[in-house]
XYZ file of C-alpha atoms in Angstrom:
370
model
C 26.576 -26.960 29.995
C 27.954 -23.816 28.435
C 25.612 -21.319 26.755
C 26.465 -20.299 23.224
C 25.978 -16.619 22.504
C 26.380 -14.145 19.720
C 29.766 -12.478 19.853
C 29.667 -9.501 22.210
C 26.601 -10.531 24.211
C 27.020 -9.956 27.943
C 29.471 -7.066 27.568
C 29.964 -4.112 29.873
C 26.654 -3.061 31.500
C 25.582 -0.291 29.127
C 22.409 -0.419 27.066
C 22.818 -3.360 24.719
C 20.298 -4.796 22.284
C 21.119 -7.558 19.835
C 19.279 -7.595 16.514
C 16.255 -9.849 16.301
C 16.571 -12.951 14.123
C 15.063 -12.742 10.655
C 13.717 -16.299 10.481
C 11.159 -17.870 12.795
C 12.395 -20.529 15.193
C 10.622 -23.857 15.439
C 11.944 -24.800 18.872
C 10.340 -23.287 22.003
C 11.946 -20.141 23.321
C 12.755 -19.293 26.929
C 13.407 -15.907 28.523
C 15.053 -14.847 31.777
C 15.027 -11.296 33.127
C 17.086 -10.093 36.084
C 16.141 -6.694 37.515
C 18.828 -5.803 40.020
C 19.755 -2.731 42.029
C 21.775 -1.289 39.170
C 20.920 -3.141 35.958
C 18.037 -4.622 33.978
C 19.220 -7.603 31.925
C 17.382 -10.180 29.842
C 18.227 -13.207 27.702
C 16.047 -15.014 25.169
C 17.310 -18.493 24.340
C 16.369 -21.796 22.778
C 17.557 -25.291 23.792
C 20.133 -26.912 21.524
C 20.970 -30.440 22.563
C 22.212 -30.373 26.141
C 22.992 -26.664 25.902
C 21.143 -23.487 24.988
C 21.745 -20.823 22.390
C 21.101 -17.158 23.190
C 19.262 -15.533 20.293
C 18.507 -12.115 21.796
C 19.569 -10.072 24.796
C 19.110 -6.749 26.518
C 21.156 -4.949 29.164
C 20.834 -1.455 30.580
C 22.103 0.270 33.730
C 18.810 1.620 35.134
C 20.063 2.387 38.682
C 16.798 1.279 40.251
C 18.336 1.461 43.731
C 19.706 5.011 43.404
C 18.982 6.822 46.673
C 17.479 3.727 48.304
C 20.070 3.658 51.071
C 19.031 7.133 52.243
C 15.249 7.031 51.732
C 14.265 3.375 51.852
C 12.193 3.931 48.701
C 12.564 3.581 44.938
C 12.683 7.100 43.511
C 10.355 8.340 40.790
C 13.242 8.882 38.352
C 14.635 5.393 39.012
C 11.215 3.862 38.459
C 10.735 5.789 35.202
C 14.125 4.643 33.853
C 13.354 1.062 34.775
C 9.869 1.033 33.255
C 11.319 2.372 29.992
C 13.827 -0.496 29.925
C 11.128 -3.036 30.753
C 9.020 -1.779 27.845
C 11.888 -2.728 25.521
C 12.042 -6.167 27.144
C 8.290 -6.575 26.725
C 8.540 -5.759 22.999
C 11.284 -8.360 22.571
C 9.260 -11.011 24.375
C 6.264 -10.304 22.167
C 8.392 -10.193 19.018
C 9.847 -13.635 19.756
C 6.514 -15.003 20.978
C 8.143 -16.268 24.180
C 5.731 -18.336 26.271
C 8.099 -19.762 28.911
C 9.820 -17.117 31.008
C 10.805 -16.055 34.501
C 11.195 -12.373 35.333
C 12.777 -11.673 38.713
C 13.708 -8.680 40.854
C 16.297 -8.801 43.622
C 17.761 -6.700 46.445
C 16.432 -3.218 45.604
C 12.871 -4.522 45.449
C 13.389 -6.679 48.533
C 14.357 -3.605 50.551
C 12.237 -0.779 49.148
C 9.133 0.221 51.091
C 7.283 0.934 47.846
C 8.359 -2.173 45.939
C 4.840 -3.640 45.797
C 3.544 -0.410 44.262
C 6.399 -0.591 41.760
C 5.564 -4.194 40.809
C 1.921 -3.226 40.237
C 3.003 -0.226 38.119
C 5.219 -2.441 35.959
C 2.348 -4.871 35.400
C 0.015 -2.027 34.447
C 2.478 -0.231 32.157
C 4.193 -3.192 30.467
C 2.124 -6.282 31.183
C 5.198 -7.945 32.737
C 4.759 -9.775 36.024
C 7.913 -9.387 38.106
C 8.684 -11.845 40.905
C 10.680 -10.600 43.911
C 12.882 -13.548 44.832
C 14.491 -14.110 48.263
C 18.289 -14.065 48.713
C 18.373 -17.867 49.002
C 16.864 -18.301 45.546
C 19.197 -15.684 44.078
C 22.190 -17.541 45.507
C 20.911 -20.913 44.235
C 20.488 -19.607 40.683
C 23.953 -18.029 40.709
C 25.421 -21.386 41.758
C 23.625 -23.228 38.943
C 24.844 -20.726 36.350
C 28.482 -21.314 37.295
C 28.326 -25.120 37.074
C 30.227 -25.354 33.750
C 33.292 -23.693 35.295
C 33.706 -26.181 38.168
C 36.937 -28.156 37.831
C 36.815 -31.967 38.100
C 39.451 -31.755 40.871
C 37.494 -29.226 42.961
C 36.719 -30.577 46.458
C 35.621 -27.289 48.039
C 33.809 -24.667 45.969
C 32.966 -21.065 46.820
C 30.598 -19.306 44.399
C 30.486 -15.517 44.739
C 27.890 -13.306 43.061
C 28.537 -9.573 43.534
C 25.351 -7.686 42.733
C 24.316 -4.067 42.907
C 22.570 -4.330 46.273
C 23.854 -7.565 47.794
C 26.568 -10.193 47.529
C 25.772 -13.899 47.723
C 28.322 -16.508 48.772
C 27.703 -20.256 48.699
C 30.155 -22.850 50.049
C 29.773 -26.367 48.598
C 31.614 -29.544 49.569
C 32.213 -31.787 46.529
C 34.688 -34.156 48.160
C 32.177 -37.044 48.179
C 31.178 -36.478 44.529
C 32.788 -38.401 41.693
C 35.126 -36.162 39.674
C 33.183 -36.721 36.455
C 29.957 -35.597 38.176
C 31.138 -32.463 39.959
C 29.868 -29.920 37.434
C 26.525 -31.688 37.079
C 26.273 -31.952 40.875
C 26.079 -28.154 40.959
C 23.413 -28.163 38.254
C 21.381 -30.585 40.399
C 20.986 -28.089 43.259
C 17.199 -27.802 43.061
C 15.032 -26.265 45.746
C 16.679 -24.109 48.361
C 20.148 -23.987 49.885
C 19.505 -25.812 53.133
C 22.702 -26.172 55.127
C 24.121 -29.683 55.060
C 21.630 -30.725 52.349
C 23.049 -33.128 49.761
C 22.218 -33.048 46.048
C 21.604 -36.059 43.822
C 25.313 -36.321 42.950
C 26.548 -35.833 46.510
C 27.242 -32.071 46.568
C 26.761 -30.820 50.146
C 25.828 -27.220 50.962
C 28.151 -26.275 53.835
C 26.841 -22.722 54.252
C 25.601 -19.703 52.345
C 25.161 -16.022 53.101
C 23.607 -12.980 51.467
C 25.488 -9.855 52.544
C 23.296 -6.737 52.033
C 26.212 -4.940 50.422
C 26.726 -4.785 46.660
C 28.546 -2.355 44.408
C 25.839 0.322 44.733
C 24.920 -0.076 48.404
C 28.555 -0.301 49.562
C 29.433 2.824 47.569
C 26.519 4.682 49.156
C 27.654 3.668 52.658
C 30.935 5.591 52.219
C 29.833 8.302 49.807
C 30.790 10.996 52.315
C 34.496 9.980 52.379
C 36.428 12.293 50.065
C 39.793 10.508 49.932
C 39.726 7.915 47.125
C 42.236 5.503 48.661
C 40.819 5.884 52.169
C 37.292 5.223 50.941
C 38.462 2.058 49.166
C 40.211 0.739 52.291
C 37.151 1.425 54.457
C 34.830 -0.325 51.999
C 37.026 -3.420 51.868
C 37.319 -3.587 55.672
C 33.583 -3.049 56.146
C 32.656 -5.811 53.723
C 35.039 -8.246 55.426
C 33.439 -7.423 58.783
C 30.073 -8.476 57.353
C 31.399 -11.958 56.565
C 31.905 -12.912 60.207
C 28.730 -15.010 60.401
C 29.652 -17.080 57.362
C 30.554 -20.492 58.811
C 33.586 -21.356 56.621
C 35.046 -17.867 57.150
C 37.471 -18.853 59.903
C 38.261 -22.383 58.751
C 41.641 -23.218 57.323
C 41.530 -25.019 53.992
C 44.301 -26.323 51.817
C 44.666 -24.541 48.489
C 44.572 -27.979 46.858
C 41.082 -28.737 45.638
C 39.722 -25.289 46.574
C 38.119 -23.126 43.877
C 36.445 -19.718 43.892
C 34.125 -18.904 40.995
C 33.099 -15.256 40.815
C 30.332 -13.696 38.757
C 29.580 -9.977 38.449
C 30.191 -6.960 36.261
C 33.030 -6.017 38.617
C 34.829 -9.322 38.148
C 34.450 -9.372 34.360
C 35.634 -5.741 34.197
C 38.714 -6.542 36.288
C 39.366 -9.508 33.993
C 39.026 -7.323 30.894
C 41.435 -4.800 32.410
C 43.884 -7.598 33.222
C 43.754 -8.732 29.583
C 44.063 -5.152 28.318
C 40.796 -5.343 26.370
C 39.478 -2.008 25.139
C 36.597 -3.862 23.458
C 34.939 -6.496 25.591
C 35.231 -10.111 24.410
C 33.194 -12.625 26.403
C 35.044 -15.570 24.849
C 38.303 -14.320 26.379
C 36.817 -13.451 29.780
C 34.410 -16.278 30.632
C 36.379 -19.089 32.267
C 39.556 -17.017 32.659
C 41.575 -17.707 35.799
C 43.235 -14.757 37.510
C 45.739 -15.026 40.325
C 45.382 -12.938 43.468
C 48.444 -11.023 42.271
C 46.761 -10.281 38.925
C 43.668 -8.959 40.698
C 45.668 -6.817 43.112
C 47.704 -5.371 40.237
C 44.542 -4.293 38.392
C 42.990 -2.781 41.530
C 46.145 -0.833 42.346
C 46.068 0.480 38.794
C 42.486 1.659 39.304
C 43.533 3.516 42.451
C 46.426 5.189 40.649
C 44.067 6.361 37.892
C 41.817 8.168 40.373
C 38.131 8.948 39.733
C 38.779 11.000 36.591
C 41.159 8.474 35.081
C 38.752 5.615 35.731
C 35.957 7.475 33.938
C 38.197 7.893 30.874
C 39.548 4.339 30.883
C 37.901 2.400 28.008
C 38.498 -0.918 29.795
C 36.157 0.207 32.577
C 33.563 2.237 30.705
C 31.616 5.224 32.006
C 28.685 3.169 33.299
C 30.956 0.995 35.441
C 33.382 3.739 36.568
C 31.250 4.918 39.502
C 30.914 1.374 40.859
C 34.231 -0.284 40.061
C 35.984 0.647 43.315
C 33.209 -0.596 45.616
C 33.140 -3.833 43.619
C 36.925 -4.042 43.760
C 36.800 -3.544 47.541
C 34.502 -6.572 47.837
C 36.724 -8.607 45.535
C 39.884 -7.659 47.438
C 38.286 -8.689 50.741
C 37.348 -12.085 49.303
C 40.784 -12.946 47.964
C 42.334 -11.746 51.236
C 40.175 -14.049 53.353
C 40.324 -17.412 51.566
C 43.368 -19.578 50.830
C 43.443 -19.662 47.067
C 45.769 -18.125 44.543
C 43.248 -18.129 41.690
C 39.734 -16.966 40.914
C 37.676 -18.362 38.026
C 35.824 -15.606 36.162
C 32.220 -16.284 35.148
C 30.535 -14.083 32.571
C 27.214 -15.591 33.538
C 24.841 -15.217 36.438
C 21.219 -15.057 37.459
C 19.782 -15.064 33.931
C 21.678 -18.198 32.939
C 20.642 -19.885 36.175
C 17.011 -19.015 35.446
C 17.261 -20.482 31.948
C 18.911 -23.684 33.194
C 16.221 -24.083 35.851
C 13.327 -23.460 33.450
C 14.614 -25.933 30.879
C 15.330 -28.517 33.530
C 11.783 -28.157 34.901
C 10.498 -28.910 31.405
C 12.384 -32.194 31.420
C 15.194 -31.149 29.104
C 18.403 -33.041 29.784
C 21.148 -30.525 30.441
C 24.865 -31.198 30.604
C 27.071 -28.775 32.524
C 30.111 -30.152 30.734
C 28.700 -29.439 27.261
């Protein structure tokens, strides 16, 4: 099931608002909001056959987790920026008369000492009721969102979601699933990611992990290192060290039948840089396969540019420039560890997973291969 979007939706994480439709829609509308450590993003969609069509979207880098690593609290300025963004989301929800929605917050709110106060403030100021979801649910939704990109020949699947405050990895064994059912087997992952649990189509969860390091938190860990190249190497090493408890980490797998699907602003930015896009095009990025050599070439280019060059590079964008090297360090560690020469790029994530789950709960028949 592949979502259909207006051209340009889901671009680099700067403030983005699509125009509202002029005509009323007869079909029920669904909304999904993902408030992460760095960004606030929302989709409004309607079901169309076995797929869904995005009719409105919002994305803004609010930096909710700025300073969280040092203080353990959400700062007043971060909260103010986020509430302003959520007011825009609230207006869109009211404008579209959305009745079915799920609005979630992730790692920054999981960690902050004052997150409950923040949730109450949001409810009071905007009327929106945010739900702080656990890492397991975040990982499950990321897996569901990537279902359309699973190859029929994939026996072993690793889904990677690099967020602002954490990185989720889920290892799934599809070897006992019929080839025609492998994408829909991922969509059928319902409640939880219990190890060794088997979905309706035979997909088995081998292991999953939520590493409390994302593009913002990893950057903050090494913010005191002045040397650009040295800081990058330390970040990559440190992230790899945090994978030691992930069960499949030290297992040898054949490259045949092994697929990594990655979703994050970092991965789509690296893909856009690889393609030489100065204007983001989701249709060219989503589903793209990059080799490990392609990824390394882009990352080395980022290092050669230096901090100033990265800020001026239109393929990266100013909002992403401060975070691209910490994200690249995570990505480099992943392709170094596992035996695959390719990574499938997903311009989709938590919001799409939320929409799939909501529609499925309402009994709508969804097809990951659509």
